[in-house]
């Protein structure tokens, strides 16, 4: 058997460190056993997928030293490797399931689904859909189709019994079928859902080992049922421990910098980041902590993948990165690294229009522009609470700024400027006296500096986001209750009450 593994990221956001972590273990597994490692793009979420996010996945993984044997950009014998180009394959396969009566058409309207969800919530049922269209007669289905009623196609999940599977890491996992929903496989617009496309592709691409984060464990019974419904051989499943933030929860972009580009822009070496991520889910023999991807591939032993989540400890990453700087660079090559990072003409030229009229001597340049190069911004509560706002309002403003930015996820000078005005409007606070000084302090750690919005664009989304998060944390953060209330007011479009 040729071992074939894959990662299957969805291009719906910034390239996540978790993708790099999963990629490393998949790559090590496949290459250790002389097999192939595949990159597949799962872009079936039409509203959230964007071509630039896909481009960023390629770029970020390559920066992280990951190379794939087959993928959308390089092709291979099992393509296409982008799900939006495989729609006819899913159509063909859903017909097979319908014919075998392993799946059925469901005509529930959004209104009906909402009611069902409410009932399920009230009665504490795990399954939200009450299966009311599961047993329609052939005539009834035909009639509804002729009337042009939209439908989805659902998986016929057994009503009783247990799903048991052997996970290569967690051991035996048993789930009562009664807890599993009749999963939608095909949406009414002819697009497959993740579950369906994922299983069809893993089968057709001859994936032998599905190695993914353990947040997917609860999806696996549905996948197993799909393999069985088609009569296909199942791959081995290995659910790897999640990366955890220091709060013990899944590493989330809402609380931590999770984009691979954040680490690139902050000046980490990809070798160190890759090594660090590996430590999160894997332990080398002899507790060896510093090793290259090549060493990992050579010595890889699936038995040594950890069972439970590991803390993403930035201090440890910093320690490791320093070791790599000491061991893999020399005083004479260090400058080359710094140049590749940000001490290059392309980056410096971006700063010149900001500095040109604002320095008395060249020596002032670094006073003015230091915040582009440093990672720890000196924060003060006094400067973060301009115009006598409370620390809590200040944190709420920063959090809301992040939410406004998330809507378009475009961090251009104009977009950030517009967001800052929207923010002032939402809270009914003066833009110039509150929002501007607050953002100056959070981003630059000072009251004045080069033009704010142009600086944020150059600093880049990842570092700017991280600084806003850091300032919120510095101000004491927002409790879950406060965050919920803030979110409610934000959705309503008026946060001014919070300000009194
Ligand atoms: N598209 C899923 C993701 O975004 C893939 C999960 C899997 O590996 O099955 O992570």
XYZ file of C-alpha atoms and ligand atoms in Angstrom:
510
model
C 0.000 0.000 0.000
C 1.249 3.466 -0.863
C 0.606 5.815 2.034
C -1.241 8.933 0.911
C -2.094 11.750 3.281
C -3.541 15.160 2.708
C -4.479 18.466 4.174
C -7.708 20.008 3.003
C -7.863 23.634 4.109
C -10.798 25.866 3.265
C -9.822 29.256 1.837
C -12.132 31.187 4.124
C -9.666 33.224 6.164
C -6.041 33.835 6.998
C -3.695 30.856 6.753
C -3.875 29.366 10.241
C -0.890 28.005 12.182
C -3.068 24.937 12.775
C -2.940 24.247 9.027
C 0.847 24.343 9.107
C 0.887 22.065 12.151
C -1.446 19.541 10.490
C 0.546 19.780 7.267
C 3.819 18.936 9.038
C 2.424 15.764 10.625
C 0.743 14.676 7.381
C 3.873 15.333 5.371
C 6.072 13.509 7.889
C 3.710 10.536 7.932
C 3.516 10.174 4.158
C 7.176 10.782 3.418
C 8.441 8.585 6.221
C 6.611 5.670 4.638
C 7.658 6.654 1.114
C 4.215 7.921 0.183
C 2.671 11.134 -1.043
C 1.329 14.208 0.648
C -1.486 16.074 -1.083
C -2.900 19.580 -0.808
C -6.590 19.853 -1.593
C -8.527 23.092 -1.440
C -12.011 22.715 0.030
C -13.755 25.778 -1.350
C -17.370 24.670 -1.294
C -18.446 27.456 1.034
C -19.237 29.887 -1.744
C -19.930 32.890 0.436
C -16.775 32.649 2.543
C -14.178 31.308 0.108
C -11.941 33.853 -1.632
C -9.201 33.347 -4.232
C -6.805 35.559 -2.251
C -7.214 33.326 0.801
C -6.267 30.348 -1.372
C -3.219 32.176 -2.668
C -2.272 32.958 0.927
C -2.502 29.266 1.882
C 0.041 28.368 -0.810
C 2.315 31.247 0.107
C 2.138 30.670 3.857
C 2.724 26.910 3.606
C 5.663 27.419 1.280
C 7.122 29.957 3.673
C 6.630 27.322 6.385
C 8.813 24.953 4.289
C 5.949 22.676 3.292
C 5.942 21.131 -0.162
C 3.222 18.932 -1.517
C 3.406 16.181 -4.103
C 0.048 16.973 -5.682
C -2.114 20.053 -5.452
C -4.171 22.648 -7.338
C -1.078 24.618 -8.311
C 1.052 21.683 -9.484
C -1.536 19.123 -10.571
C -1.204 15.365 -10.180
C -2.914 12.161 -11.229
C -5.983 12.601 -9.051
C -7.046 16.165 -9.888
C -8.636 18.560 -9.966
C -7.543 19.383 -6.429
C -9.927 22.276 -5.923
C -13.413 21.165 -4.915
C -15.242 23.885 -6.856
C -13.852 22.201 -9.993
C -15.244 18.796 -9.032
C -18.958 19.561 -8.873
C -19.873 17.034 -11.582
C -18.093 14.325 -9.569
C -20.220 15.070 -6.503
C -23.403 15.132 -8.607
C -22.577 11.717 -9.988
C -21.878 10.328 -6.543
C -24.952 11.734 -4.874
C -27.069 9.933 -7.489
C -25.450 6.671 -6.414
C -26.499 7.265 -2.807
C -30.040 8.245 -3.822
C -30.385 5.106 -5.911
C -29.109 2.968 -3.055
C -31.589 4.776 -0.775
C -28.783 5.796 1.532
C -29.730 9.441 1.095
C -32.993 11.304 0.536
C -34.378 14.597 -0.675
C -35.559 16.940 2.040
C -37.903 19.802 1.212
C -37.901 21.526 4.608
C -38.233 25.301 4.318
C -36.007 27.650 6.360
C -39.070 28.375 8.472
C -39.646 24.678 9.217
C -35.968 24.197 10.068
C -36.069 27.081 12.492
C -39.101 25.622 14.248
C -37.416 22.219 14.465
C -34.324 23.771 15.982
C -36.402 25.587 18.562
C -38.250 22.404 19.516
C -34.963 20.491 19.754
C -33.514 23.198 21.962
C -36.509 23.175 24.278
C -36.582 19.407 24.599
C -32.796 19.158 24.871
C -32.464 16.851 21.854
C -29.066 16.530 20.241
C -30.508 16.118 16.772
C -31.968 19.350 15.387
C -33.748 18.001 12.301
C -36.735 15.767 12.991
C -36.404 13.695 9.781
C -39.883 14.583 8.576
C -38.998 14.171 4.886
C -37.137 10.904 5.293
C -40.012 8.661 4.296
C -41.803 10.539 1.522
C -43.277 8.357 -1.197
C -41.753 8.448 -4.674
C -44.917 10.149 -5.979
C -44.787 12.799 -3.288
C -41.141 13.567 -4.098
C -41.911 13.777 -7.810
C -44.853 16.080 -7.225
C -42.799 18.473 -5.122
C -39.973 18.455 -7.655
C -42.413 19.204 -10.472
C -43.713 22.127 -8.462
C -40.150 23.380 -8.373
C -39.758 23.104 -4.587
C -36.124 23.502 -3.569
C -34.559 20.599 -1.699
C -31.351 19.417 -0.088
C -30.114 15.841 0.013
C -29.565 14.287 3.420
C -27.768 11.220 4.672
C -29.963 8.466 6.111
C -28.370 7.956 9.493
C -29.376 4.785 11.399
C -31.920 5.497 14.098
C -30.483 3.024 16.572
C -27.190 1.319 17.363
C -23.677 2.617 17.724
C -20.945 3.842 15.452
C -17.603 2.514 16.612
C -14.284 3.271 15.023
C -10.665 2.860 15.916
C -8.833 6.171 15.957
C -5.093 5.799 15.398
C -4.402 8.175 18.269
C -7.395 8.301 20.574
C -8.290 4.596 20.460
C -11.841 3.264 20.199
C -14.500 5.927 19.756
C -18.157 5.065 20.086
C -21.065 7.348 19.256
C -24.776 6.428 19.448
C -26.298 6.922 15.993
C -29.268 8.558 17.713
C -26.980 11.543 18.433
C -26.088 12.040 14.782
C -28.156 14.307 12.523
C -29.314 13.320 9.048
C -26.489 15.399 7.658
C -27.083 17.540 4.576
C -24.836 16.215 1.789
C -25.953 18.432 -1.085
C -27.253 21.939 -0.747
C -30.160 23.225 -2.828
C -27.778 25.069 -5.161
C -26.063 21.833 -6.164
C -22.996 22.433 -4.006
C -21.847 19.605 -1.745
C -21.307 20.102 1.967
C -17.907 19.567 3.557
C -18.759 16.046 4.751
C -19.809 14.739 1.371
C -17.134 16.335 -0.779
C -14.453 15.438 1.755
C -15.271 11.724 1.781
C -15.768 11.437 -1.981
C -12.433 13.151 -2.558
C -10.523 11.220 0.074
C -11.739 8.040 -1.579
C -11.085 9.090 -5.177
C -7.702 10.562 -4.274
C -6.832 7.257 -2.573
C -6.070 8.841 0.776
C -5.020 6.086 3.144
C -4.650 8.089 6.366
C -6.866 10.980 7.365
C -4.798 12.969 9.841
C -6.598 16.052 11.091
C -7.366 18.118 14.185
C -9.474 16.455 16.843
C -12.280 18.981 16.362
C -13.314 16.712 13.470
C -13.892 13.623 15.611
C -17.613 14.279 15.894
C -17.865 14.397 12.084
C -16.169 11.055 11.633
C -19.266 8.832 12.250
C -20.942 10.588 9.313
C -17.881 9.989 7.193
C -17.736 6.344 8.185
C -21.388 5.941 7.273
C -20.685 7.489 3.878
C -17.839 5.043 3.201
C -20.119 2.180 4.208
C -23.012 3.488 2.127
C -20.852 3.587 -0.975
C -19.271 0.244 -0.101
C -15.797 1.805 -0.034
C -12.830 0.850 2.074
C -12.294 3.320 4.922
C -9.001 5.135 5.474
C -7.343 5.119 8.897
C -8.355 8.072 11.019
C -5.867 9.867 13.252
C -7.170 12.846 15.171
C -4.302 14.962 16.383
C -4.407 17.169 19.488
C -5.535 20.724 19.000
C -3.334 23.726 19.552
C -4.540 25.447 22.700
C -4.271 29.078 23.724
C -2.974 29.900 27.197
C -6.610 30.006 28.398
C -6.777 26.267 27.617
C -9.259 26.832 24.798
C -8.734 26.083 21.134
C -6.302 28.583 19.653
C -8.623 31.113 18.101
C -8.049 34.232 16.086
C -10.512 35.998 18.390
C -7.984 35.795 21.189
C -4.573 34.979 19.708
C -2.579 35.779 16.601
C -3.184 32.642 14.536
C -2.142 33.659 11.046
C 1.093 32.143 9.761
C 1.839 35.579 8.313
C 1.818 37.102 11.784
C 4.844 34.965 12.642
C 6.504 35.720 9.317
C 5.938 39.468 9.709
C 7.089 39.426 13.339
C 10.441 38.012 12.294
C 10.354 34.334 13.208
C 12.359 31.780 11.257
C 10.121 29.267 9.488
C 12.325 26.383 10.697
C 11.770 27.454 14.289
C 8.021 27.865 13.873
C 7.740 24.467 12.167
C 9.834 22.830 14.893
C 7.780 24.517 17.593
C 4.485 23.422 16.032
C 5.708 19.857 15.800
C 6.458 19.861 19.527
C 2.785 20.671 20.111
C 1.620 17.304 18.856
C 4.643 15.061 18.719
C 7.537 13.991 20.887
C 10.854 12.775 19.533
C 12.658 9.960 21.264
C 14.899 11.140 24.058
C 12.760 14.272 24.460
C 14.840 15.896 21.736
C 13.368 19.339 21.157
C 15.319 20.802 18.317
C 15.141 19.000 15.014
C 14.589 19.717 11.343
C 11.702 18.585 9.182
C 14.096 16.131 7.518
C 14.956 14.585 10.884
C 11.301 14.383 11.761
C 10.497 12.617 8.492
C 13.353 10.174 8.955
C 12.488 9.247 12.527
C 8.723 9.659 12.328
C 6.746 7.243 14.468
C 2.934 7.670 14.540
C 2.913 6.157 18.043
C 4.618 9.273 19.298
C 1.811 11.658 18.328
C 0.336 13.113 21.525
C -3.158 12.416 22.765
C -4.155 15.712 24.284
C -3.908 19.355 23.338
C -0.733 21.335 23.760
C -0.379 24.942 24.848
C 0.839 27.360 22.254
C 3.409 28.985 24.474
C 4.865 32.020 22.768
C 7.762 32.186 25.286
C 8.789 28.727 24.210
C 8.569 29.738 20.558
C 10.754 32.764 21.293
C 13.286 30.567 23.069
C 13.358 28.147 20.171
C 13.603 30.930 17.620
C 16.617 32.350 19.425
C 18.259 28.917 19.386
C 17.678 28.765 15.648
C 19.091 32.243 15.160
C 22.193 31.262 17.096
C 22.616 27.908 15.427
C 21.513 28.513 11.871
C 22.777 32.018 11.241
C 26.165 33.646 11.745
C 26.962 37.286 12.428
C 27.646 37.643 8.725
C 24.452 35.923 7.499
C 22.214 37.570 10.084
C 22.093 40.754 8.061
C 20.855 38.771 5.080
C 18.021 37.443 7.212
C 17.124 40.887 8.488
C 17.133 42.162 4.916
C 14.840 39.388 3.818
C 12.573 40.236 6.716
C 12.018 44.006 6.637
C 15.359 45.733 6.204
C 14.922 45.784 2.477
C 14.282 48.505 -0.065
C 10.720 47.456 -0.757
C 9.689 47.782 2.868
C 11.811 50.827 3.675
C 10.549 52.691 0.623
C 7.013 52.339 1.938
C 8.058 54.247 5.057
C 9.718 57.156 3.278
C 6.532 59.137 2.494
C 5.582 58.818 6.161
C 8.953 60.009 7.429
C 9.882 62.588 4.832
C 8.457 65.728 6.485
C 8.531 64.452 10.056
C 12.200 64.131 10.930
C 14.664 66.814 11.932
C 17.636 64.487 11.594
C 17.989 61.033 10.101
C 18.448 59.898 13.655
C 14.783 60.687 14.229
C 13.753 58.055 11.733
C 13.809 55.211 14.227
C 12.081 57.280 16.905
C 9.294 57.844 14.455
C 9.097 54.417 12.852
C 10.234 52.086 15.644
C 6.817 50.403 15.917
C 7.218 48.834 12.443
C 10.163 46.819 13.708
C 9.452 45.937 17.310
C 7.182 43.222 18.650
C 6.408 44.552 22.109
C 4.512 47.795 22.102
C 4.894 49.834 25.306
C 1.318 50.307 26.484
C -0.004 52.605 29.190
C -3.491 52.673 30.643
C -3.383 56.440 30.630
C -2.806 56.675 26.890
C -5.258 53.867 26.204
C -8.052 55.778 27.947
C -8.090 59.165 26.215
C -10.685 61.773 27.110
C -11.287 59.989 30.428
C -13.037 56.955 28.985
C -12.932 53.909 31.241
C -10.594 50.986 30.474
C -13.682 48.893 29.804
C -15.030 51.294 27.189
C -11.603 51.477 25.684
C -11.435 47.674 25.421
C -14.957 47.671 23.980
C -13.961 50.208 21.348
C -10.946 48.162 20.310
C -12.952 44.960 20.196
C -15.624 46.625 18.080
C -12.958 47.981 15.755
C -11.846 44.379 15.202
C -15.417 43.316 14.440
C -15.907 46.159 11.971
C -12.675 45.206 10.217
C -13.680 41.554 10.109
C -16.732 42.364 8.032
C -14.712 43.075 4.911
C -11.347 41.824 6.138
C -9.670 44.516 4.034
C -7.045 46.492 5.950
C -6.258 49.208 3.434
C -5.663 52.764 4.624
C -9.105 53.873 3.414
C -10.922 50.873 4.877
C -9.325 51.335 8.302
C -10.067 55.036 8.261
C -13.694 54.443 7.398
C -13.947 51.792 10.124
C -12.559 54.240 12.673
C -15.295 56.744 11.795
C -17.947 54.032 11.982
C -16.587 53.131 15.397
C -16.879 56.710 16.688
C -20.403 56.854 15.319
C -21.416 53.551 16.927
C -20.243 54.664 20.371
C -21.096 58.331 19.875
C -17.589 59.344 20.931
C -15.452 62.062 19.299
C -13.334 60.558 16.535
C -10.402 62.925 16.966
C -10.311 62.989 20.736
C -11.014 59.320 21.488
C -10.685 56.946 18.551
C -7.550 58.401 17.009
C -5.424 58.633 20.203
C -6.631 55.199 21.293
C -5.544 53.614 18.021
C -2.230 55.482 18.061
C -1.438 54.048 21.459
C -2.560 50.495 20.634
C -0.695 50.336 17.331
C 2.386 52.478 18.019
C 2.578 52.759 21.789
C 2.643 56.547 21.598
C 0.343 59.524 21.252
C 1.723 60.862 18.009
C 3.536 59.345 15.082
C 3.367 59.036 11.340
C -0.103 59.053 9.760
C -2.130 56.386 11.527
C -4.075 54.740 8.731
C -1.222 54.568 6.242
C 0.912 53.082 9.028
C -1.659 50.387 9.763
C -1.812 49.410 6.104
C 1.983 49.063 5.949
C 2.199 47.265 9.283
C -0.209 44.718 7.848
C -3.394 43.130 8.999
C -1.814 40.407 11.123
C 0.353 42.603 13.277
C -2.285 45.326 13.527
C -4.888 42.781 14.659
C -2.481 41.319 17.194
C -1.800 44.777 18.624
C -5.465 45.548 19.086
C -5.898 42.187 20.842
C -2.862 42.873 22.994
C -4.224 46.262 24.044
C -7.585 44.716 24.953
C -5.786 42.200 27.123
C -3.646 44.919 28.683
C -6.828 46.777 29.636
C -8.062 43.736 31.527
C -10.013 42.110 28.707
C -13.761 41.730 28.433
C -15.715 39.063 30.294
C -17.928 36.709 28.314
C -20.980 38.589 29.591
C -19.634 41.980 28.562
C -18.570 40.611 25.194
C -22.055 39.221 24.551
C -23.675 42.507 25.497
C -21.256 44.419 23.315
C -21.930 42.093 20.423
C -25.662 42.551 20.815
C -25.317 46.336 20.710
C -22.899 46.111 17.804
C -25.388 43.997 15.841
C -28.120 46.519 16.646
C -25.836 49.282 15.368
C -25.704 51.370 18.548
C -23.157 51.003 21.336
C -23.678 54.474 22.776
C -25.569 53.229 25.849
C -22.512 51.266 26.974
C -20.738 54.547 27.086
C -22.856 56.071 29.878
N -11.916 21.602 5.039
C -11.642 21.121 6.364
C -10.841 22.205 7.068
O -11.025 23.338 6.748
C -10.898 19.812 6.282
C -10.999 18.975 7.517
C -10.438 17.580 7.251
O -9.222 17.465 7.220
O -11.235 16.664 7.040
O -10.044 22.018 7.936
